[in-house]
Tab-separated table of C-alpha atoms and ligand atoms in Angstrom:
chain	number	residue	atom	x	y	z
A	3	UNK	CA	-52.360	6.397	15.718
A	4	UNK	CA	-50.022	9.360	15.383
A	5	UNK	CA	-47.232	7.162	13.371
A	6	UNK	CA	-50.500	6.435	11.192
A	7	UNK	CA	-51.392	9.592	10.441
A	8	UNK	CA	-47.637	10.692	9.283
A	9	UNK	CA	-47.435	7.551	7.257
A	10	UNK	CA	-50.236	9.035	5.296
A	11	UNK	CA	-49.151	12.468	5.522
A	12	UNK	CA	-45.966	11.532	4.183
A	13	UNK	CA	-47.561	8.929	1.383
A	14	UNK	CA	-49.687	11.934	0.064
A	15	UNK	CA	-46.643	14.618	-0.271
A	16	UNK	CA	-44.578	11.520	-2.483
A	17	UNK	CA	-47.662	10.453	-4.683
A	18	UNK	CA	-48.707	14.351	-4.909
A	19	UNK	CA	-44.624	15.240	-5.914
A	20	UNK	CA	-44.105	12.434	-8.386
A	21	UNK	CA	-47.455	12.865	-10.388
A	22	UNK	CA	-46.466	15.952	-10.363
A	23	UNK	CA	-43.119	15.628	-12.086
A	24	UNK	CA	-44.687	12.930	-14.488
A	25	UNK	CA	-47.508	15.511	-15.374
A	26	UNK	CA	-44.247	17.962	-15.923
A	27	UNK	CA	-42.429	15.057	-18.017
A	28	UNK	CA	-45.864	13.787	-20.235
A	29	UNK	CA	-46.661	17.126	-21.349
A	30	UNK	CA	-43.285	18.176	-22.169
A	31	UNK	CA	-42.998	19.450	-25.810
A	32	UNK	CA	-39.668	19.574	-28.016
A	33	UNK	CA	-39.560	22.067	-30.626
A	34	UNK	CA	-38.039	21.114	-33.703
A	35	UNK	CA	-37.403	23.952	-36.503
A	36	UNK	CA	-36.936	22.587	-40.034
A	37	UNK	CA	-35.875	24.661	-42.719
A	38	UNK	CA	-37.043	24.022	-45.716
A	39	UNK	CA	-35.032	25.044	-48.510
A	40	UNK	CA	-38.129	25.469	-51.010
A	41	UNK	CA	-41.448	23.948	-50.608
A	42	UNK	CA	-42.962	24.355	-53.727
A	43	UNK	CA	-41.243	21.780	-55.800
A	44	UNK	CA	-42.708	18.392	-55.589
A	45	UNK	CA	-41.000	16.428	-54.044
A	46	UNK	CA	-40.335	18.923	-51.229
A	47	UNK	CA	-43.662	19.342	-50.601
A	48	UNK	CA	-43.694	15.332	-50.188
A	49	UNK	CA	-40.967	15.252	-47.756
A	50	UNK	CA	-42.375	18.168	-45.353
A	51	UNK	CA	-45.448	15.985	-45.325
A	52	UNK	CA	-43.675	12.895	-44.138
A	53	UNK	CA	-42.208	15.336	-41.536
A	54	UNK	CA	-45.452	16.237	-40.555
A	55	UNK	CA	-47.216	12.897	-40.505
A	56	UNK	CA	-44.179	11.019	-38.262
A	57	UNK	CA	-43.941	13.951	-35.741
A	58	UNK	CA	-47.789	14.095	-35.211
A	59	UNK	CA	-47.713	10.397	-34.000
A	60	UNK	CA	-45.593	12.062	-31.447
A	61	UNK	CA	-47.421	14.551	-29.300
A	62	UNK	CA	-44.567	15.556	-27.362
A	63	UNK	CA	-42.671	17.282	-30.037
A	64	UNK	CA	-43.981	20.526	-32.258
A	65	UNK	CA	-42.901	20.777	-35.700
A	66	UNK	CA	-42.471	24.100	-36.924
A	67	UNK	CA	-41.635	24.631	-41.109
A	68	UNK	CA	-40.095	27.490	-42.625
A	69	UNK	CA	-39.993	28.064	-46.551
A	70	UNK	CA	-36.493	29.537	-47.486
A	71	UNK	CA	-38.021	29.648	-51.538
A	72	UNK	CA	-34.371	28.872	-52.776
A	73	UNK	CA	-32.996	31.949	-51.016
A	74	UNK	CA	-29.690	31.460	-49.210
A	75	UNK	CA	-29.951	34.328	-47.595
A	76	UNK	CA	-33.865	33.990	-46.447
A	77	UNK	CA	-32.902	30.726	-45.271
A	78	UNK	CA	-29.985	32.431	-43.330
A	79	UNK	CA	-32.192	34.095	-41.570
A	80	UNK	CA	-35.079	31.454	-41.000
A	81	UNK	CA	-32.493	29.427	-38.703
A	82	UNK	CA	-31.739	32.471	-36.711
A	83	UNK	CA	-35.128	33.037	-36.144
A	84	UNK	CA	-35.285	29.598	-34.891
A	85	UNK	CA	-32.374	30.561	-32.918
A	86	UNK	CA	-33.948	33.338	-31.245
A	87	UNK	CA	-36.967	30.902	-30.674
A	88	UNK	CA	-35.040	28.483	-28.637
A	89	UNK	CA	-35.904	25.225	-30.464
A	90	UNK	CA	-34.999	22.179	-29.213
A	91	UNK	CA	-33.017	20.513	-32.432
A	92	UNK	CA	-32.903	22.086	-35.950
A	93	UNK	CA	-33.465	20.024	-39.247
A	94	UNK	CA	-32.165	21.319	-42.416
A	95	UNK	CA	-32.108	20.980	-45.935
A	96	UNK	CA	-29.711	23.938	-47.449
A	97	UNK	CA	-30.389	25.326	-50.649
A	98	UNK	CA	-26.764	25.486	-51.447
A	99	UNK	CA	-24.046	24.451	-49.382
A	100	UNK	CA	-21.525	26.916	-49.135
A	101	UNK	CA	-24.042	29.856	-47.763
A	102	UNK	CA	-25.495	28.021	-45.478
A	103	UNK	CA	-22.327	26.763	-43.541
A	104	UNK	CA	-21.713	29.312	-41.088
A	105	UNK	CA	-25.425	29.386	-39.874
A	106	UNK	CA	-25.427	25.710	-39.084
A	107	UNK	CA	-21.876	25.535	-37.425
A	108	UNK	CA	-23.284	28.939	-35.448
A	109	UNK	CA	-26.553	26.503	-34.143
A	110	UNK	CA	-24.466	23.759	-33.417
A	111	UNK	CA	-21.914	25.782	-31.932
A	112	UNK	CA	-24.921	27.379	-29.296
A	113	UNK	CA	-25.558	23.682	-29.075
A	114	UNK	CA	-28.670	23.157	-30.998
A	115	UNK	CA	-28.580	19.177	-32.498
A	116	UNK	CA	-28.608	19.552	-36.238
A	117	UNK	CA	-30.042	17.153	-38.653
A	118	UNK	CA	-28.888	18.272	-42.094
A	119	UNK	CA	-31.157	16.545	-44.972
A	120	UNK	CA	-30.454	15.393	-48.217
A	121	UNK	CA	-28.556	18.200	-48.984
A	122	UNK	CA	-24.777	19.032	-46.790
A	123	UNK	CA	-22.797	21.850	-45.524
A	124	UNK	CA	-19.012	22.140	-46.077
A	125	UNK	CA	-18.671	21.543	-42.585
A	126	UNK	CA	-18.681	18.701	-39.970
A	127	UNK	CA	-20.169	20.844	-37.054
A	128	UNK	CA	-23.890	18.939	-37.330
A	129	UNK	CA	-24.861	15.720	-35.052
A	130	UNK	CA	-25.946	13.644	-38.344
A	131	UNK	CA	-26.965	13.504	-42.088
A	132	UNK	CA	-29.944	11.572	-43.630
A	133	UNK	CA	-29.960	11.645	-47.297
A	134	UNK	CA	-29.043	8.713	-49.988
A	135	UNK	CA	-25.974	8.733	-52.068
A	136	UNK	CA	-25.721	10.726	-54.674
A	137	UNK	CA	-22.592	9.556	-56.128
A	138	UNK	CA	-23.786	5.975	-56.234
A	139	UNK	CA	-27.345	7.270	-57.621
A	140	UNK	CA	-25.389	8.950	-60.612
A	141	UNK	CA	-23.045	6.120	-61.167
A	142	UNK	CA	-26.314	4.075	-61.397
A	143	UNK	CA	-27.795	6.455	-63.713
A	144	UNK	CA	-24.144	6.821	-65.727
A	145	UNK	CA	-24.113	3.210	-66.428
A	146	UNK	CA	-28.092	3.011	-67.620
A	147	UNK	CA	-27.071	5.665	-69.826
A	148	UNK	CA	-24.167	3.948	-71.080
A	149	UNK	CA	-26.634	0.296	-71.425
A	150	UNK	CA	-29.079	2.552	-73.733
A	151	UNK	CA	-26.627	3.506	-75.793
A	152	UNK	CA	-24.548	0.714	-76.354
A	153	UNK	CA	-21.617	2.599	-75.349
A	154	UNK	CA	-22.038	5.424	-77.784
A	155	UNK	CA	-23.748	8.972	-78.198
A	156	UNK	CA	-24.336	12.207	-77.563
A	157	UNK	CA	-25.576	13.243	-74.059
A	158	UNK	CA	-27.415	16.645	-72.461
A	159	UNK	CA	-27.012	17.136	-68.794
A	160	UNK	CA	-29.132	18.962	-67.024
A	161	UNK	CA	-27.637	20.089	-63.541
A	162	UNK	CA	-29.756	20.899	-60.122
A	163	UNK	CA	-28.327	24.162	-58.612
A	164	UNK	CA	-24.638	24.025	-58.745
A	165	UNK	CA	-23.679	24.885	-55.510
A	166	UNK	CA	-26.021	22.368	-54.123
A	167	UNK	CA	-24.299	19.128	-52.731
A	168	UNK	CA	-26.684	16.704	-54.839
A	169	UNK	CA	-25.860	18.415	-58.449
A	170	UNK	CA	-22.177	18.029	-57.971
A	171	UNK	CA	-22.481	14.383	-56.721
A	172	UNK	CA	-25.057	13.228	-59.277
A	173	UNK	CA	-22.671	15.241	-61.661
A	174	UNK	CA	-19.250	13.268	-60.652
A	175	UNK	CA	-21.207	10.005	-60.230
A	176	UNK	CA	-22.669	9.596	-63.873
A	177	UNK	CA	-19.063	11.005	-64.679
A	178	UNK	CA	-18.152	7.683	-63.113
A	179	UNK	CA	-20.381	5.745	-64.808
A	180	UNK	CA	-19.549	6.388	-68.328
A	181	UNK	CA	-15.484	6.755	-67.429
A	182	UNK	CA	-15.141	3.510	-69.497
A	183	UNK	CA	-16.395	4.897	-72.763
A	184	UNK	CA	-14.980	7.205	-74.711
A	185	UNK	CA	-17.565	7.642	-77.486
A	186	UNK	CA	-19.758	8.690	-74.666
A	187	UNK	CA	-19.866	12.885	-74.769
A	188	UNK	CA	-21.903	15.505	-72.740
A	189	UNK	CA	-21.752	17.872	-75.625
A	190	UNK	CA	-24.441	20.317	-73.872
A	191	UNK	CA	-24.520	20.942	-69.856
A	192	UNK	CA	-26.276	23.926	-67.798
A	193	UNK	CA	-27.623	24.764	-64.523
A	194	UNK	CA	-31.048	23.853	-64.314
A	195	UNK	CA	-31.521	25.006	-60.178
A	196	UNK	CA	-33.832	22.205	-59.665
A	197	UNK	CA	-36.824	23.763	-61.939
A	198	UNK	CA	-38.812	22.316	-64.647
A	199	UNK	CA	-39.775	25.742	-66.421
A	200	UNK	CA	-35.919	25.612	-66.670
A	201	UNK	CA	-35.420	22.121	-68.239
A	202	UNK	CA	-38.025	22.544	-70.387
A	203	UNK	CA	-35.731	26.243	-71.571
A	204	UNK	CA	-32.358	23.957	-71.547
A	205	UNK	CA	-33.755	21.841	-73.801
A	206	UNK	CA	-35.002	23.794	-76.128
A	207	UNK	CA	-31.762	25.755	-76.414
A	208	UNK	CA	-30.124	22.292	-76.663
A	209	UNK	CA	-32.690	21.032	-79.644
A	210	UNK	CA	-31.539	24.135	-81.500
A	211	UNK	CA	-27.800	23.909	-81.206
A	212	UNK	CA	-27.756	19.957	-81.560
A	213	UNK	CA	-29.085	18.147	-84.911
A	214	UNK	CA	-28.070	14.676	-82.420
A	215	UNK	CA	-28.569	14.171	-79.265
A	216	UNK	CA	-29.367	10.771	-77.551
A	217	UNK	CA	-30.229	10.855	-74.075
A	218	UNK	CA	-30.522	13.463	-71.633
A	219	UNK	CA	-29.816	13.012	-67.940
A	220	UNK	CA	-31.867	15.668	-65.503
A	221	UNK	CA	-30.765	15.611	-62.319
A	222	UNK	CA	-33.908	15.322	-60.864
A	223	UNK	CA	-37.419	13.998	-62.626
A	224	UNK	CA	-38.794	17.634	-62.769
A	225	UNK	CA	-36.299	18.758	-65.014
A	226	UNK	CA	-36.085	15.673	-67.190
A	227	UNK	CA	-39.533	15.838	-67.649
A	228	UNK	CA	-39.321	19.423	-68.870
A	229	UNK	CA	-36.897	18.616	-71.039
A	230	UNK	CA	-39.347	16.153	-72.319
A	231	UNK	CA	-42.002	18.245	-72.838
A	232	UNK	CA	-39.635	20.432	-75.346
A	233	UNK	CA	-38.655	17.736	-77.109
A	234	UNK	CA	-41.842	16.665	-77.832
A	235	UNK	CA	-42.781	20.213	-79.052
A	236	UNK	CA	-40.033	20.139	-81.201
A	237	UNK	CA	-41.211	16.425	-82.806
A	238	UNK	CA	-37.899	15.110	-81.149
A	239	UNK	CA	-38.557	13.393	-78.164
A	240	UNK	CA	-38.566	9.950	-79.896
A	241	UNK	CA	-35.007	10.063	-81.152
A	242	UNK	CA	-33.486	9.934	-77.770
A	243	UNK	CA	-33.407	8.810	-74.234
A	244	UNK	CA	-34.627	10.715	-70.665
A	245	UNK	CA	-33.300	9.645	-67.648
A	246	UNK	CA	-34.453	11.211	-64.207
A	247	UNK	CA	-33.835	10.833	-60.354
A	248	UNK	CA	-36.265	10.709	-57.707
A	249	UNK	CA	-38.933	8.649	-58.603
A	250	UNK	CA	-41.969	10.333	-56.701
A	251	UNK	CA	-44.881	8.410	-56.647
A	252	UNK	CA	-48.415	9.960	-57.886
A	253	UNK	CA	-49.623	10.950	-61.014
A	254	UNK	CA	-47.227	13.524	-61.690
A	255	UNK	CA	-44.188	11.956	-60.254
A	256	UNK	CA	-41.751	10.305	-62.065
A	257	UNK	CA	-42.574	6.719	-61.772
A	258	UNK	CA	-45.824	7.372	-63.391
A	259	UNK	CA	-43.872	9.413	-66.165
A	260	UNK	CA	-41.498	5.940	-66.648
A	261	UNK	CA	-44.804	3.946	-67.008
A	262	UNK	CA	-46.282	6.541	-69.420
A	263	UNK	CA	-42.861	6.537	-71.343
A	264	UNK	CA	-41.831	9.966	-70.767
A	265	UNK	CA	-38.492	8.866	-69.088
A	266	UNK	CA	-36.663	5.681	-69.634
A	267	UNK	CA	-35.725	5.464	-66.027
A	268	UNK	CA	-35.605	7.516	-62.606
A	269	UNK	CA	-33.384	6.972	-59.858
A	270	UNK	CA	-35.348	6.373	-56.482
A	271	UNK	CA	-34.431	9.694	-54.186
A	272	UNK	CA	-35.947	8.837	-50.829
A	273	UNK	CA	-36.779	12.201	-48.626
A	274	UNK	CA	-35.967	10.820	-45.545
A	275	UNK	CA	-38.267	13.033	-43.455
A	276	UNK	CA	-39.973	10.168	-41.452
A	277	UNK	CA	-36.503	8.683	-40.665
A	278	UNK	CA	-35.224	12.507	-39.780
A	279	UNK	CA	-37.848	12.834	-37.005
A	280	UNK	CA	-37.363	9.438	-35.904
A	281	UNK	CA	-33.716	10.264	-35.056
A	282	UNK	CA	-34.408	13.908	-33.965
A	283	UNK	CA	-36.238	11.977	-30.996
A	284	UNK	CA	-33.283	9.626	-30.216
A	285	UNK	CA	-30.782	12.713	-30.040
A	286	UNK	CA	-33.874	14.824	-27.937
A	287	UNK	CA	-33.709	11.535	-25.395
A	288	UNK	CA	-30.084	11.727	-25.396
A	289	UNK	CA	-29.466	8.409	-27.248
A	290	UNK	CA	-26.310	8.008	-29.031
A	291	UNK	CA	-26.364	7.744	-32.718
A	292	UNK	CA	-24.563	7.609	-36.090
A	293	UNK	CA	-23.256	10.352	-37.555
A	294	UNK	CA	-24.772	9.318	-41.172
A	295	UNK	CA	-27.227	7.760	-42.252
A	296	UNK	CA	-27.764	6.511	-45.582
A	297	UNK	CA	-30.869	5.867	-47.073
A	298	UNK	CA	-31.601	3.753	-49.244
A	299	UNK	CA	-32.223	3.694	-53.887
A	300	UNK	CA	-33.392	2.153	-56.595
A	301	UNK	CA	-33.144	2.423	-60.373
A	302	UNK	CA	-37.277	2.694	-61.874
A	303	UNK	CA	-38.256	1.464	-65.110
A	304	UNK	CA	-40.348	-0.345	-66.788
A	305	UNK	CA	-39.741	-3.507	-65.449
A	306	UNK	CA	-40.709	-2.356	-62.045
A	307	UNK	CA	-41.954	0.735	-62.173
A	308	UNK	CA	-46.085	-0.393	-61.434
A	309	UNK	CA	-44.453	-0.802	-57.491
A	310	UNK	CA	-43.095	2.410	-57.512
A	311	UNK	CA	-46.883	4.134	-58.049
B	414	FRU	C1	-36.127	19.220	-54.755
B	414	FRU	C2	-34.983	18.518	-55.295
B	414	FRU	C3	-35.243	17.108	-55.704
B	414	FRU	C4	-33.861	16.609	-55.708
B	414	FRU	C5	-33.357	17.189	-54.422
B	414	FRU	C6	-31.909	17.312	-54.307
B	414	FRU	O1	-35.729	20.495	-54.318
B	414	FRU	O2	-34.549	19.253	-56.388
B	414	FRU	O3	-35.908	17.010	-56.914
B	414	FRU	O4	-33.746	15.262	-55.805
B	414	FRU	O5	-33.948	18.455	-54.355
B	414	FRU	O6	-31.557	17.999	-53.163
């Protein structure tokens, strides 16, 4: 009777111990800080909600967003408050790359995981980056460019924030992409940081210096568009080409603005936010895995750009 009565004893401290560690392990939440570089521009706003909407089908982790507004030096200090909050793994997209280096190494150093998004550091201290290529977008866009104009013309460019990895790619891939033709010439390039307000001024500074220009590449849809919009003010919009990157879907995205012929084409720019939390968890349950990942483009126009809505 006595052996019984330990057997029981015994069988009731094990099942009490290990639902208690499973309890423990089931309700055990990850915090993951992403900093945002600025989450008022479209397409920003459509990657944090991707973010959101993959890491609430996972109730263990807690997503936490912080809004740098396309300060380097906000956004500095937004990942050392996550420091000081002991999260679990840090996603970020840097404004630009160069001032956000030393905070990154300086997480990964403390050894934080680091998921750096779209845009990159001049560094190799993070665990992986997510983001398409930006070369091979601009080549793309380089070589539509040089279709349209049958190898011949007059081109605006109108660059995302310089010291932002993305500008400089998109810049050296179109680069690429018109290498083969001379008669090709940007005869008008400046900083647009990512902003329509400022395409829309580019342009118009452009239309009055230029009596011809033919196309005008924006390195993102926003911009493009802008630089639409002025060229339509000015009467000119139908004597040249607008070419785009991104391709957000919706009404104001830049699909829709290839099916209402705004732009001649955009260049699919995928966020990659559902694909950054899905590897955040991998790294969180210590599963090895690459050190880039590259997602995925597309060139949108009018033959295809009704599946793009
Ligand atoms: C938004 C954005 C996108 C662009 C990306 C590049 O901030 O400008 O339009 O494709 O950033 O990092």
């Amino acid at each position: 009777m006595k052996l019984v009565q330990d057997f029981f004893l015994l069988f009731t401290i094990y099942f009490l111990f290990f639902s208690a560690c499973q309890q423990q392990s089931e309700s055990k939440k990850y915090l993951i800080g992403f900093s945002q570089c600025n989450s008022s521009e479209p397409w920003r706003e459509a990657m944090n909600q991707e973010l959101q909407k993959e890491a609430a089908n996972h109730p263990e982790l807690e997503l936490i967003i912080s809004d740098a507004q396309q300060d380097n030096s906000k956004q500095v200090a937004d990942v050392e408050n996550f420091i000081v909050k002991e999260i679990d793994l840090l996603i970020i997209s840097p404004n630009e790359a160069q001032p956000l280096t030393a905070i990154v190494e300086e997480a990964f150093t403390k050894g934080i995981p680091v998921i750096v998004l779209d845009r990159k550091i001049l560094s190799d201290k993070y665990t992986v980056f997510i983001g398409a290529d930006n070369v091979l977008i601009g080549e793309a866009a380089g070589k539509y460019a040089a279709a349209l104009l049958e190898g011949k013309g007059n081109i605006v460019e109108i660059w995302g924030l310089k010291g932002s990895t993305p500008a400089q790619e998109r810049h050296a891939g179109f680069m690429k992409g018109i290498a083969a033709y001379p008669e090709i010439q940007i005869i008008y390039e400046q900083d647009g940081a990512w902003l329509r307000r400022k395409g829309l001024e580019i342009m118009e500074n452009a239309l009055q210096r230029f009596e011809k220009i033919d196309l005008v590449y924006g390195h993102n849809d926003p911009m493009a568009m802008g630089a639409y919009i002025a060229a339509k003010n000015a009467n000119r919009n139908m004597e040249m080409y607008f070419l785009g990157i991104d391709g957000l879907p919706g009404a104001e995205g830049g699909a829709q603005a290839v099916l209402n012929g705004e732009l001649n084409a955009t260049f699919l720019y995928p966020s990659g936010g559902k694909e950054a939390i899905l590897i955040a968890l991998k790294i969180l349950h210590d599963e090895t895995v690459d050190k880039n990942i590259t997602l995925q483009t597309a060139t949108i126009d009018s033959s295809n750009a009704k599946k793009f809505i």
